[in-house]
Coordinates of C-alpha atoms in Angstrom, one line a residue:
M11 CA 1.1 -4.3 12.5
R12 CA 1.1 -1.3 10.6
I13 CA 1.8 0.6 7.3
E14 CA 4.5 3.5 7.3
M15 CA 4.6 6.4 4.2
T16 CA 8.3 8.3 4.3
D17 CA 9.9 10.0 1.7
A18 CA 12.2 6.3 0.6
G19 CA 8.7 4.1 0.6
V20 CA 6.2 1.7 1.9
A21 CA 7.3 0.0 5.1
V22 CA 4.9 -2.7 6.2
H23 CA 5.6 -3.6 9.9
K24 CA 4.1 -7.2 10.6
L25 CA 4.8 -9.2 13.6
L26 CA 8.7 -10.4 12.4
G27 CA 10.2 -7.7 10.3
T28 CA 9.2 -4.9 8.2
E29 CA 9.2 -5.1 4.9
R30 CA 10.4 -2.1 2.7
V31 CA 9.3 -1.1 -0.9
A32 CA 10.7 2.5 -2.5
W33 CA 8.6 4.2 -4.5
Q34 CA 10.4 3.5 -7.7
D35 CA 9.5 0.1 -7.0
V36 CA 6.1 0.5 -6.1
N37 CA 4.0 -1.2 -10.2
E38 CA 0.7 -2.0 -8.4
V39 CA -2.1 -1.7 -5.1
S40 CA -5.1 -3.4 -4.1
A41 CA -7.1 -4.3 -1.1
D42 CA -9.0 -7.2 -0.7
Y43 CA -10.8 -9.5 2.4
Y44 CA -7.3 -11.2 2.7
G45 CA -5.2 -7.8 3.1
L46 CA -3.5 -4.6 1.2
H47 CA -1.0 -5.7 -1.5
I48 CA 1.5 -3.9 -3.0
T49 CA 3.3 -5.8 -6.7
R50 CA 6.6 -4.5 -7.0
V51 CA 8.2 -4.0 -10.3
D52 CA 10.0 -7.1 -10.1
G53 CA 6.2 -8.9 -9.0
Q54 CA 7.0 -9.7 -5.8
V55 CA 3.9 -9.0 -3.5
V56 CA 4.1 -7.7 0.0
T57 CA 0.9 -7.8 2.0
A58 CA 0.1 -6.0 4.7
G59 CA -2.9 -8.7 6.4
S60 CA -4.0 -6.1 9.3
M61 CA -5.2 -3.7 6.4
G62 CA -7.8 -5.7 4.8
R63 CA -12.0 -5.2 4.0
P64 CA -14.0 -8.0 5.0
R65 CA -17.3 -5.7 6.1
A66 CA -16.9 -3.4 3.7
T67 CA -15.7 -5.5 0.5
W68 CA -19.8 -7.0 1.7
F69 CA -21.3 -4.0 1.6
G70 CA -19.6 -1.6 -0.7
K71 CA -18.4 0.4 1.0
E72 CA -14.6 2.7 1.9
A73 CA -12.2 1.3 4.4
K74 CA -9.4 2.5 5.4
A75 CA -7.7 0.1 3.1
D76 CA -9.1 1.8 0.1
R77 CA -8.4 4.9 2.0
W78 CA -4.2 3.5 1.7
V79 CA -4.3 2.1 -1.6
R80 CA -5.7 5.5 -3.1
R81 CA -2.8 7.8 -1.0
I82 CA 0.0 4.6 -1.8
K83 CA -0.8 5.2 -5.7
E84 CA -0.3 8.4 -5.7
R85 CA 2.8 8.8 -3.6
A86 CA 4.2 5.8 -6.5
A87 CA 2.4 8.2 -9.0
A88 CA 4.3 10.6 -8.2
A89 CA 8.0 9.2 -7.5
H90 CA 7.8 8.0 -11.1
L91 CA 7.2 11.4 -12.8
P92 CA 10.3 12.4 -14.4
D93 CA 12.5 15.7 -12.9
C94 CA 11.8 19.4 -14.3
D95 CA 15.4 21.0 -14.9
D96 CA 13.1 24.2 -15.4

């Protein structure tokens, strides 16, 4: 199980398949004890359960999932910006 960022969006590879979320469809990204959650614009949530932050939650430290959240949010924010034709 893994997460992959591409030019088109985020791919969450799971045991029984892959879920893809286009950058324009990313509404919110968060991580907790149970995994990394990507909420789509339509409200559907894609969860990467292998990317949780159990120990970091207890000790108040940054986890690998926190770094993924930050990177996904940055890429999604860039995708939501309108194109500038100067």
